[in-house]
Amino acid sequence: MIIPKPVHLVRSPGVFTLSPTSAIAASADALPVARLLQSYVDLPLREDGDIVLEVEGAGEGYTLSVTPSSVRLCGSVAGLRHAVQSLRQLISGSGIPAVEVRDEPRFAWRGAMIDVARHFLPLPYLRRLVDQIALYKLNVLHLHLTDDQGWRMPIDRYPALTTVGGHRAESMIGPAGSASYDGVPHGGAYTKVELRSLVAYAAARGVTVVPEIEMPGHARAALAAYPELGNFPERTLPVWTGWGVSDALFGVQEKTFTFLRDVLTEVLEVFPSPHIHIGGDECPAVEWETSSLAATRVAAEGLPGASALHGWFLGRISEFLVSQGRHPICWDDGENPHGLPRQAAVMIWRDPRHGLEAVRRGHHLVMAPFRSTYLDYPQSAEGEPPGQPAAVVSLEDVYRNDPLPASWDAECAARVLGTQGQLWTEFVRTPEHAEYLAFPRLCALAESAWSVERDWTDFRARLGEHQPMLAEIAPHHRKMV
């Protein structure tokens, strides 16, 4: 009946009927959530309302009680928001079935990542995505804002990041290494006003927007705008039109770190999120191995070689973020896992066993293994749009992903923050396509992130009953087969 499955739900006889006299009652501290509820149901606020919101407790847990005569939602402000989303799912026509719900999440980090660097996606789509994920109690929207193919956030001190780095001449057709291009210029960037409005819109729905500024690799759009930040300052590169991993890295001269501190300072002004993502993955050391600037840095820092610059670089950036009261987070890097700074949390995009290795190195984790959380992968072997990766990540694959492997002991388990779905957009050009790939797989991921007790057959049945609402909130979702 509710997705994700609550800890405790008991049906009772009867239905609460929404009538012309129905109203919402809320104390002052519950008013923001009452207004959120009003955005979904057209009811007035009144002291004697029969739908009552009460703030009590802490954390994200909540209780929801529906009888034929009243509806009562209780929890912290965060918990009340989740209760509102459960209530949304229960409303059918003008009625709400009588139920008693007691609920709380399994994990604190329940996220969805959207890549707006490869293909720019407009603000209205991002707001709709916030509404969609909030319905399923996902509480993190991770924005991948920069990459080789585009830079989407304006930085006042460096305007060319968007005027130059935000546009590419064309886009590759097909997978990395293809020789075919579409010949169509692509670009776009958000304004700071738009990004701040997105942050506020998401916060009202219990969603934290986590920005990502990629470094030291995936930096070619930035280097196209400011070549002096690279390993070969005299070289000029266009924004990359291909897919895959570019060798172009940020240089390790002080000018580059001044730039990155300036960029992150402006990022922190727009995004109040506790975590700031700094990328960190897919960083081939080829340029550092051939750059005189890099060689000078290796010698000055007493590093064993150019590959050690990866961890040293991320460590400097992490120290800056910590000094600003934020927590760095980066991707698990297969090339240099021991170089990740200890103070950074790590998103494990490879296999869960790499998460165990990271825990043993002292990191907190967000589990994001590509075999079960990469939503750009096709949902079946047949009937999917062309151009996507070959591997399949089915709805069942996503559902059966357990962010906490059963073999991990309690100490390791305590370091798992949660899980997240990734939607990379090399082959996703429109909001409609993004929505098709995201849903209903994000419903499955939401349940793996929230619910302790899970059953695939039960989930499929509830998802089938949920189809009318899913069709309403995500009309381009992939239909169940």
Short mmCIF file of C-alpha atoms in Angstrom, two decimals:
data_model
loop_
_atom_site.label_atom_id
_atom_site.label_comp_id
_atom_site.label_asym_id
_atom_site.label_seq_id
_atom_site.Cartn_x
_atom_site.Cartn_y
_atom_site.Cartn_z
CA MET A 1 0.00 0.00 0.00
CA ILE A 2 2.87 2.40 0.89
CA ILE A 3 6.27 2.56 -0.84
CA PRO A 4 8.73 2.20 0.81
CA LYS A 5 7.24 -0.42 3.10
CA PRO A 6 6.68 0.91 6.64
CA VAL A 7 8.08 -0.79 9.72
CA HIS A 8 4.54 -1.37 11.02
CA LEU A 9 1.19 -0.96 9.24
CA VAL A 10 -2.16 -2.33 10.35
CA ARG A 11 -5.41 -1.83 8.46
CA SER A 12 -8.64 -1.18 10.38
CA PRO A 13 -12.26 -1.14 9.24
CA GLY A 14 -13.53 2.10 7.79
CA VAL A 15 -12.39 5.09 5.77
CA PHE A 16 -11.75 8.73 6.58
CA THR A 17 -13.65 10.79 4.01
CA LEU A 18 -12.28 14.13 2.86
CA SER A 19 -15.25 16.49 2.90
CA PRO A 20 -15.95 20.21 2.38
CA THR A 21 -15.59 20.64 6.15
CA SER A 22 -12.20 18.89 6.40
CA ALA A 23 -9.28 21.04 7.51
CA ILE A 24 -5.70 20.83 8.74
CA ALA A 25 -4.74 21.73 12.30
CA ALA A 26 -1.09 22.37 13.16
CA SER A 27 0.91 24.05 15.89
CA ALA A 28 3.35 26.81 14.95
CA ASP A 29 6.32 24.44 14.69
CA ALA A 30 4.35 22.15 12.37
CA LEU A 31 3.13 24.92 10.05
CA PRO A 32 5.84 24.42 7.37
CA VAL A 33 4.80 20.77 7.02
CA ALA A 34 1.13 21.72 7.08
CA ARG A 35 1.77 24.02 4.12
CA LEU A 36 3.54 21.15 2.37
CA LEU A 37 0.44 19.02 2.90
CA GLN A 38 -1.69 21.85 1.54
CA SER A 39 0.34 21.76 -1.68
CA TYR A 40 -0.95 18.21 -2.20
CA VAL A 41 -4.52 18.49 -0.85
CA ASP A 42 -6.61 21.64 -1.17
CA LEU A 43 -7.65 22.03 2.47
CA PRO A 44 -7.68 25.07 4.76
CA LEU A 45 -5.78 25.50 8.02
CA ARG A 46 -8.06 25.64 11.07
CA GLU A 47 -7.58 25.21 14.81
CA ASP A 48 -10.31 22.56 14.96
CA GLY A 49 -9.16 20.68 11.84
CA ASP A 50 -9.72 16.93 11.65
CA ILE A 51 -6.27 16.31 10.10
CA VAL A 52 -3.83 17.07 12.92
CA LEU A 53 -0.05 17.53 12.67
CA GLU A 54 1.94 17.30 15.91
CA VAL A 55 5.68 17.83 16.32
CA GLU A 56 7.28 15.45 18.78
CA GLY A 57 10.46 13.41 19.06
CA ALA A 58 13.62 13.48 16.97
CA GLY A 59 15.08 11.69 13.97
CA GLU A 60 13.02 10.79 10.90
CA GLY A 61 10.50 8.42 12.45
CA TYR A 62 6.78 9.14 12.48
CA THR A 63 3.38 7.73 13.34
CA LEU A 64 0.26 8.07 11.22
CA SER A 65 -3.18 7.21 12.58
CA VAL A 66 -6.25 7.28 10.35
CA THR A 67 -9.73 6.58 11.76
CA PRO A 68 -13.12 7.25 10.17
CA SER A 69 -13.27 10.53 12.13
CA SER A 70 -9.71 11.88 12.13
CA VAL A 71 -6.17 11.76 10.79
CA ARG A 72 -3.21 12.33 13.12
CA LEU A 73 0.43 12.69 12.03
CA CYS A 74 3.17 12.80 14.68
CA GLY A 75 6.95 13.10 14.50
CA SER A 76 9.79 15.56 14.32
CA VAL A 77 9.55 18.06 11.47
CA ALA A 78 11.55 15.62 9.33
CA GLY A 79 9.34 12.73 10.41
CA LEU A 80 6.16 14.71 9.74
CA ARG A 81 7.28 15.30 6.16
CA HIS A 82 7.56 11.53 5.69
CA ALA A 83 4.14 11.06 7.28
CA VAL A 84 2.72 13.52 4.74
CA GLN A 85 4.20 11.47 1.89
CA SER A 86 2.70 8.27 3.29
CA LEU A 87 -0.64 10.03 3.60
CA ARG A 88 -0.38 11.14 -0.04
CA GLN A 89 -0.02 7.54 -1.11
CA LEU A 90 -3.00 6.42 0.95
CA ILE A 91 -5.47 8.96 -0.45
CA SER A 92 -7.77 7.38 -3.01
CA GLY A 93 -10.43 9.61 -4.47
CA SER A 94 -11.92 11.39 -1.46
CA GLY A 95 -11.09 8.66 1.04
CA ILE A 96 -8.21 7.46 3.22
CA PRO A 97 -8.30 3.89 4.57
CA ALA A 98 -8.15 3.55 8.33
CA VAL A 99 -4.61 2.52 9.29
CA GLU A 100 -2.07 2.68 12.07
CA VAL A 101 1.47 3.29 10.80
CA ARG A 102 4.68 3.41 12.81
CA ASP A 103 7.74 3.99 10.70
CA GLU A 104 11.39 5.04 10.60
CA PRO A 105 14.20 4.69 8.04
CA ARG A 106 16.90 2.06 8.00
CA PHE A 107 19.55 4.44 6.60
CA ALA A 108 20.12 8.17 6.91
CA TRP A 109 21.39 8.69 3.33
CA ARG A 110 18.78 7.79 0.72
CA GLY A 111 19.77 9.47 -2.48
CA ALA A 112 19.32 10.01 -6.19
CA MET A 113 22.10 11.44 -8.35
CA ILE A 114 21.37 13.26 -11.59
CA ASP A 115 24.16 14.12 -14.04
CA VAL A 116 23.42 17.56 -15.49
CA ALA A 117 26.96 17.99 -16.86
CA ARG A 118 26.82 15.56 -19.80
CA HIS A 119 23.37 16.82 -20.80
CA PHE A 120 21.92 19.94 -19.24
CA LEU A 121 18.47 19.38 -17.74
CA PRO A 122 16.23 22.40 -17.01
CA LEU A 123 15.29 23.60 -13.55
CA PRO A 124 11.57 22.64 -13.81
CA TYR A 125 12.62 19.02 -14.34
CA LEU A 126 14.85 19.12 -11.24
CA ARG A 127 12.00 20.50 -9.15
CA ARG A 128 9.73 17.74 -10.42
CA LEU A 129 12.42 15.19 -9.58
CA VAL A 130 12.55 16.57 -6.03
CA ASP A 131 8.80 16.06 -5.71
CA GLN A 132 9.10 12.54 -7.07
CA ILE A 133 11.89 11.38 -4.78
CA ALA A 134 10.33 13.05 -1.73
CA LEU A 135 7.20 10.94 -2.26
CA TYR A 136 9.35 7.84 -1.74
CA LYS A 137 11.22 9.34 1.24
CA LEU A 138 14.52 9.73 -0.59
CA ASN A 139 16.26 12.64 1.10
CA VAL A 140 19.33 13.49 -1.00
CA LEU A 141 19.45 14.96 -4.51
CA HIS A 142 23.06 14.72 -5.66
CA LEU A 143 23.75 17.16 -8.51
CA HIS A 144 26.69 16.22 -10.73
CA LEU A 145 27.35 19.79 -11.87
CA THR A 146 30.71 19.59 -13.68
CA ASP A 147 32.55 17.18 -15.94
CA ASP A 148 34.67 17.06 -19.09
CA GLN A 149 31.60 17.82 -21.22
CA GLY A 150 30.15 20.79 -19.36
CA TRP A 151 30.21 23.12 -16.34
CA ARG A 152 26.71 24.05 -15.13
CA MET A 153 27.13 26.30 -12.05
CA PRO A 154 28.11 29.98 -12.44
CA ILE A 155 31.08 31.16 -10.39
CA ASP A 156 31.20 34.95 -10.16
CA ARG A 157 35.00 35.13 -10.00
CA TYR A 158 35.37 32.88 -13.06
CA PRO A 159 32.61 33.69 -15.56
CA ALA A 160 34.18 31.69 -18.40
CA LEU A 161 33.37 28.45 -16.55
CA THR A 162 29.83 28.72 -17.91
CA THR A 163 30.24 31.01 -20.90
CA VAL A 164 32.99 28.76 -22.32
CA GLY A 165 32.93 25.60 -20.20
CA GLY A 166 29.14 25.33 -20.31
CA HIS A 167 29.02 24.72 -24.08
CA ARG A 168 30.39 22.07 -26.40
CA ALA A 169 30.37 21.97 -30.19
CA GLU A 170 28.66 18.59 -30.52
CA SER A 171 28.15 15.27 -28.76
CA MET A 172 29.40 11.79 -29.47
CA ILE A 173 26.86 9.30 -30.79
CA GLY A 174 27.31 5.87 -29.28
CA PRO A 175 29.65 4.67 -26.53
CA ALA A 176 33.11 5.97 -25.68
CA GLY A 177 35.49 5.60 -28.61
CA SER A 178 32.84 6.11 -31.26
CA ALA A 179 33.83 8.11 -34.32
CA SER A 180 30.31 9.48 -34.86
CA TYR A 181 29.06 12.86 -33.64
CA ASP A 182 25.70 14.57 -33.91
CA GLY A 183 26.99 17.98 -35.09
CA VAL A 184 24.59 19.75 -32.68
CA PRO A 185 25.96 22.30 -30.18
CA HIS A 186 24.92 21.62 -26.60
CA GLY A 187 25.07 23.86 -23.55
CA GLY A 188 23.39 25.40 -20.58
CA ALA A 189 23.93 26.59 -17.02
CA TYR A 190 21.80 27.45 -14.03
CA THR A 191 21.82 30.82 -12.34
CA LYS A 192 22.61 31.07 -8.65
CA VAL A 193 19.06 32.29 -8.10
CA GLU A 194 17.76 29.09 -9.71
CA LEU A 195 20.07 26.88 -7.66
CA ARG A 196 19.13 28.63 -4.42
CA SER A 197 15.46 28.25 -5.28
CA LEU A 198 16.00 24.54 -5.91
CA VAL A 199 17.77 24.16 -2.55
CA ALA A 200 14.86 25.88 -0.76
CA TYR A 201 12.22 23.92 -2.69
CA ALA A 202 13.98 20.65 -1.83
CA ALA A 203 14.47 21.58 1.84
CA ALA A 204 10.74 22.21 2.24
CA ARG A 205 10.24 18.58 1.14
CA GLY A 206 12.97 17.13 3.33
CA VAL A 207 15.51 16.76 0.51
CA THR A 208 19.10 17.98 0.80
CA VAL A 209 20.80 19.03 -2.45
CA VAL A 210 24.43 17.87 -2.49
CA PRO A 211 26.56 19.55 -5.19
CA GLU A 212 29.44 17.84 -6.94
CA ILE A 213 32.43 19.69 -8.40
CA GLU A 214 34.63 17.07 -10.09
CA MET A 215 38.40 17.02 -9.46
CA PRO A 216 41.23 16.34 -10.14
CA GLY A 217 39.99 14.53 -13.26
CA HIS A 218 36.84 15.09 -15.31
CA ALA A 219 38.08 18.68 -15.50
CA ARG A 220 38.27 19.42 -19.20
CA ALA A 221 35.37 21.89 -19.32
CA ALA A 222 37.09 23.96 -16.63
CA LEU A 223 40.43 23.74 -18.47
CA ALA A 224 38.78 24.84 -21.71
CA ALA A 225 37.74 28.00 -19.88
CA TYR A 226 41.02 28.52 -17.95
CA PRO A 227 43.92 26.63 -19.55
CA GLU A 228 46.39 28.02 -17.00
CA LEU A 229 44.87 25.70 -14.38
CA GLY A 230 46.09 22.60 -16.20
CA ASN A 231 49.34 20.71 -16.36
CA PHE A 232 50.33 22.45 -19.60
CA PRO A 233 49.18 26.08 -19.17
CA GLU A 234 50.10 27.05 -22.71
CA ARG A 235 47.78 24.40 -24.18
CA THR A 236 44.22 25.21 -25.29
CA LEU A 237 41.56 22.51 -25.25
CA PRO A 238 37.91 22.65 -26.29
CA VAL A 239 35.16 21.32 -24.05
CA TRP A 240 35.19 17.61 -24.65
CA THR A 241 32.67 16.24 -27.13
CA GLY A 242 33.33 12.58 -26.38
CA TRP A 243 32.43 10.15 -23.61
CA GLY A 244 34.65 8.05 -21.41
CA VAL A 245 37.64 9.23 -19.37
CA SER A 246 39.74 12.16 -20.52
CA ASP A 247 43.42 12.39 -19.57
CA ALA A 248 43.06 16.13 -18.92
CA LEU A 249 43.57 16.79 -15.20
CA PHE A 250 43.78 19.86 -13.04
CA GLY A 251 47.37 20.91 -12.46
CA VAL A 252 48.91 20.92 -9.00
CA GLN A 253 50.28 24.47 -9.00
CA GLU A 254 49.09 26.91 -6.32
CA LYS A 255 47.05 28.86 -8.87
CA THR A 256 44.83 25.81 -9.32
CA PHE A 257 44.20 25.45 -5.60
CA THR A 258 43.39 29.14 -5.29
CA PHE A 259 40.85 28.64 -8.09
CA LEU A 260 39.30 25.58 -6.46
CA ARG A 261 39.04 27.25 -3.06
CA ASP A 262 37.37 30.23 -4.73
CA VAL A 263 34.95 27.93 -6.57
CA LEU A 264 34.10 25.93 -3.48
CA THR A 265 33.61 29.08 -1.43
CA GLU A 266 30.87 30.15 -3.84
CA VAL A 267 29.45 26.61 -3.89
CA LEU A 268 29.19 26.68 -0.09
CA GLU A 269 27.32 29.99 -0.26
CA VAL A 270 24.62 28.41 -2.45
CA PHE A 271 24.46 24.89 -0.99
CA PRO A 272 24.16 24.52 2.80
CA SER A 273 24.42 20.72 2.63
CA PRO A 274 26.70 19.12 5.24
CA HIS A 275 28.42 17.06 2.51
CA ILE A 276 30.15 18.47 -0.57
CA HIS A 277 31.09 16.02 -3.32
CA ILE A 278 34.53 16.49 -4.89
CA GLY A 279 34.49 13.66 -7.45
CA GLY A 280 37.89 12.01 -7.21
CA ASP A 281 37.37 9.06 -9.56
CA GLU A 282 38.83 8.05 -12.93
CA CYS A 283 42.00 10.09 -12.62
CA PRO A 284 44.72 8.68 -14.92
CA ALA A 285 48.12 10.11 -13.96
CA VAL A 286 49.43 10.37 -17.54
CA GLU A 287 49.57 14.17 -17.56
CA TRP A 288 51.11 14.38 -14.10
CA GLU A 289 53.78 11.93 -15.22
CA THR A 290 54.80 14.19 -18.12
CA SER A 291 54.26 17.65 -16.61
CA SER A 292 57.21 19.63 -15.27
CA LEU A 293 54.83 21.44 -12.91
CA ALA A 294 53.72 18.11 -11.48
CA ALA A 295 57.33 16.90 -11.18
CA THR A 296 58.20 20.01 -9.20
CA ARG A 297 55.30 19.38 -6.84
CA VAL A 298 56.21 15.70 -6.38
CA ALA A 299 59.71 16.70 -5.37
CA ALA A 300 58.59 19.54 -3.10
CA GLU A 301 56.13 17.34 -1.22
CA GLY A 302 58.44 14.34 -1.03
CA LEU A 303 55.90 12.11 -2.77
CA PRO A 304 56.91 8.70 -4.13
CA GLY A 305 55.65 9.49 -7.65
CA ALA A 306 53.07 11.23 -9.81
CA SER A 307 50.25 8.83 -8.91
CA ALA A 308 50.53 9.94 -5.27
CA LEU A 309 49.38 13.40 -6.33
CA HIS A 310 45.83 12.06 -6.47
CA GLY A 311 45.49 11.50 -2.73
CA TRP A 312 47.58 14.57 -1.92
CA PHE A 313 45.31 16.72 -4.12
CA LEU A 314 42.06 15.41 -2.63
CA GLY A 315 43.55 15.71 0.84
CA ARG A 316 44.22 19.42 0.39
CA ILE A 317 40.69 20.04 -0.86
CA SER A 318 39.21 17.93 1.93
CA GLU A 319 41.14 19.91 4.53
CA PHE A 320 39.73 23.12 3.10
CA LEU A 321 36.15 21.82 3.26
CA VAL A 322 36.63 20.57 6.81
CA SER A 323 37.97 24.01 7.77
CA GLN A 324 34.70 25.45 6.44
CA GLY A 325 32.61 23.09 8.57
CA ARG A 326 31.65 20.71 5.76
CA HIS A 327 32.22 17.01 5.11
CA PRO A 328 33.94 16.01 1.85
CA ILE A 329 32.64 13.00 -0.04
CA CYS A 330 34.17 11.41 -3.12
CA TRP A 331 33.81 8.42 -5.43
CA ASP A 332 35.66 5.22 -4.66
CA ASP A 333 38.64 5.28 -7.00
CA GLY A 334 39.82 1.99 -8.41
CA GLU A 335 43.19 3.35 -9.51
CA ASN A 336 44.31 4.82 -6.20
CA PRO A 337 42.04 3.72 -3.33
CA HIS A 338 44.65 4.31 -0.64
CA GLY A 339 45.01 7.92 -1.73
CA LEU A 340 41.52 8.92 -0.61
CA PRO A 341 41.69 11.31 2.34
CA ARG A 342 40.63 9.74 5.64
CA GLN A 343 38.20 12.53 6.49
CA ALA A 344 36.21 11.99 3.28
CA ALA A 345 33.16 9.76 3.04
CA VAL A 346 33.25 7.48 0.00
CA MET A 347 30.63 6.50 -2.55
CA ILE A 348 31.30 2.90 -3.50
CA TRP A 349 30.46 2.62 -7.20
CA ARG A 350 32.32 -0.62 -7.89
CA ASP A 351 31.56 -3.81 -5.92
CA PRO A 352 30.46 -3.97 -2.26
CA ARG A 353 33.78 -5.61 -1.34
CA HIS A 354 35.48 -2.31 -2.19
CA GLY A 355 33.21 -0.79 0.44
CA LEU A 356 34.60 -3.20 3.02
CA GLU A 357 38.13 -2.19 2.04
CA ALA A 358 37.17 1.48 2.43
CA VAL A 359 35.61 0.86 5.86
CA ARG A 360 38.82 -0.79 6.99
CA ARG A 361 40.68 2.34 5.89
CA GLY A 362 38.39 4.36 8.17
CA HIS A 363 35.85 5.83 5.74
CA HIS A 364 32.10 6.24 6.03
CA LEU A 365 30.27 4.93 2.96
CA VAL A 366 27.38 5.51 0.63
CA MET A 367 26.79 2.30 -1.27
CA ALA A 368 26.24 2.92 -5.00
CA PRO A 369 27.39 -0.24 -6.85
CA PHE A 370 26.97 0.12 -10.59
CA ARG A 371 25.49 -3.36 -11.06
CA SER A 372 22.39 -2.41 -9.07
CA THR A 373 22.18 1.40 -8.77
CA TYR A 374 23.22 2.78 -12.19
CA LEU A 375 19.91 3.84 -13.66
CA ASP A 376 21.33 4.84 -17.05
CA TYR A 377 21.73 1.10 -17.68
CA PRO A 378 18.80 -0.44 -19.58
CA GLN A 379 16.02 -2.00 -17.56
CA SER A 380 15.78 -5.09 -19.73
CA ALA A 381 17.55 -6.70 -22.67
CA GLU A 382 14.75 -5.69 -25.03
CA GLY A 383 12.69 -2.63 -25.84
CA GLU A 384 15.04 -0.01 -24.41
CA PRO A 385 16.20 3.19 -26.18
CA PRO A 386 19.45 2.83 -28.15
CA GLY A 387 22.86 4.05 -27.04
CA GLN A 388 22.82 2.86 -23.44
CA PRO A 389 25.42 0.61 -21.78
CA ALA A 390 25.17 -3.08 -22.60
CA ALA A 391 24.62 -4.38 -19.06
CA VAL A 392 21.09 -4.57 -17.67
CA VAL A 393 20.01 -3.26 -14.26
CA SER A 394 16.46 -4.51 -13.82
CA LEU A 395 13.87 -3.37 -11.33
CA GLU A 396 14.53 -6.58 -9.40
CA ASP A 397 18.30 -5.98 -9.47
CA VAL A 398 17.77 -2.59 -7.84
CA TYR A 399 15.34 -4.00 -5.28
CA ARG A 400 17.59 -6.87 -4.25
CA ASN A 401 20.59 -4.61 -3.70
CA ASP A 402 21.25 -4.56 0.04
CA PRO A 403 23.31 -1.53 1.06
CA LEU A 404 24.59 -3.57 3.98
CA PRO A 405 26.02 -6.96 3.00
CA ALA A 406 24.99 -9.67 5.47
CA SER A 407 28.60 -10.70 6.12
CA TRP A 408 29.64 -7.30 7.52
CA ASP A 409 30.07 -7.02 11.28
CA ALA A 410 28.45 -4.32 13.45
CA GLU A 411 31.50 -2.05 13.39
CA CYS A 412 31.57 -2.01 9.58
CA ALA A 413 27.78 -1.65 9.38
CA ALA A 414 27.91 1.47 11.55
CA ARG A 415 29.95 3.21 8.87
CA VAL A 416 27.37 2.74 6.10
CA LEU A 417 25.46 6.00 5.70
CA GLY A 418 23.08 4.59 3.12
CA THR A 419 22.65 4.13 -0.61
CA GLN A 420 21.94 6.08 -3.78
CA GLY A 421 20.81 5.63 -7.39
CA GLN A 422 22.86 7.18 -10.22
CA LEU A 423 21.52 8.52 -13.50
CA TRP A 424 24.39 9.42 -15.82
CA THR A 425 23.28 11.29 -18.93
CA GLU A 426 25.67 10.62 -21.79
CA PHE A 427 22.69 9.06 -23.61
CA VAL A 428 19.91 10.95 -21.83
CA ARG A 429 18.99 14.10 -23.72
CA THR A 430 15.53 14.92 -22.36
CA PRO A 431 13.67 15.04 -19.04
CA GLU A 432 11.21 12.50 -20.44
CA HIS A 433 13.99 9.97 -21.04
CA ALA A 434 15.44 10.65 -17.59
CA GLU A 435 12.08 9.99 -16.00
CA TYR A 436 11.66 6.77 -17.98
CA LEU A 437 14.98 5.48 -16.70
CA ALA A 438 14.49 6.62 -13.12
CA PHE A 439 11.03 5.17 -12.43
CA PRO A 440 9.99 2.78 -11.11
CA ARG A 441 13.58 1.77 -10.28
CA LEU A 442 13.91 4.63 -7.77
CA CYS A 443 10.85 3.19 -6.01
CA ALA A 444 12.79 -0.05 -5.57
CA LEU A 445 15.91 1.76 -4.40
CA ALA A 446 13.85 3.78 -1.92
CA GLU A 447 12.62 0.58 -0.31
CA SER A 448 16.13 -0.89 -0.09
CA ALA A 449 17.24 2.34 1.62
CA TRP A 450 14.29 2.68 4.01
CA SER A 451 12.82 -0.71 4.88
CA VAL A 452 14.41 -3.39 7.05
CA GLU A 453 12.00 -6.15 6.05
CA ARG A 454 11.67 -6.51 2.30
CA ASP A 455 10.03 -9.03 -0.01
CA TRP A 456 10.24 -8.81 -3.79
CA THR A 457 6.84 -10.44 -4.43
CA ASP A 458 5.15 -8.14 -1.93
CA PHE A 459 6.86 -5.10 -3.44
CA ARG A 460 5.73 -6.02 -6.94
CA ALA A 461 2.15 -6.32 -5.71
CA ARG A 462 2.27 -2.95 -3.94
CA LEU A 463 3.90 -1.34 -6.97
CA GLY A 464 1.10 -2.68 -9.13
CA GLU A 465 -1.50 -1.07 -6.84
CA HIS A 466 0.59 2.10 -6.89
CA GLN A 467 0.53 2.47 -10.69
CA PRO A 468 -2.18 5.19 -10.82
CA MET A 469 -0.15 7.48 -8.56
CA LEU A 470 3.09 6.69 -10.39
CA ALA A 471 1.39 7.53 -13.69
CA GLU A 472 0.32 10.85 -12.19
CA ILE A 473 3.65 11.95 -10.71
CA ALA A 474 5.96 10.39 -13.35
CA PRO A 475 3.91 9.98 -16.54
CA HIS A 476 6.95 8.92 -18.61
CA HIS A 477 7.99 6.07 -16.28
CA ARG A 478 8.64 2.63 -17.70
CA LYS A 479 5.48 0.58 -17.52
CA MET A 480 5.60 -2.64 -15.55
CA VAL A 481 5.71 -5.85 -17.56
#
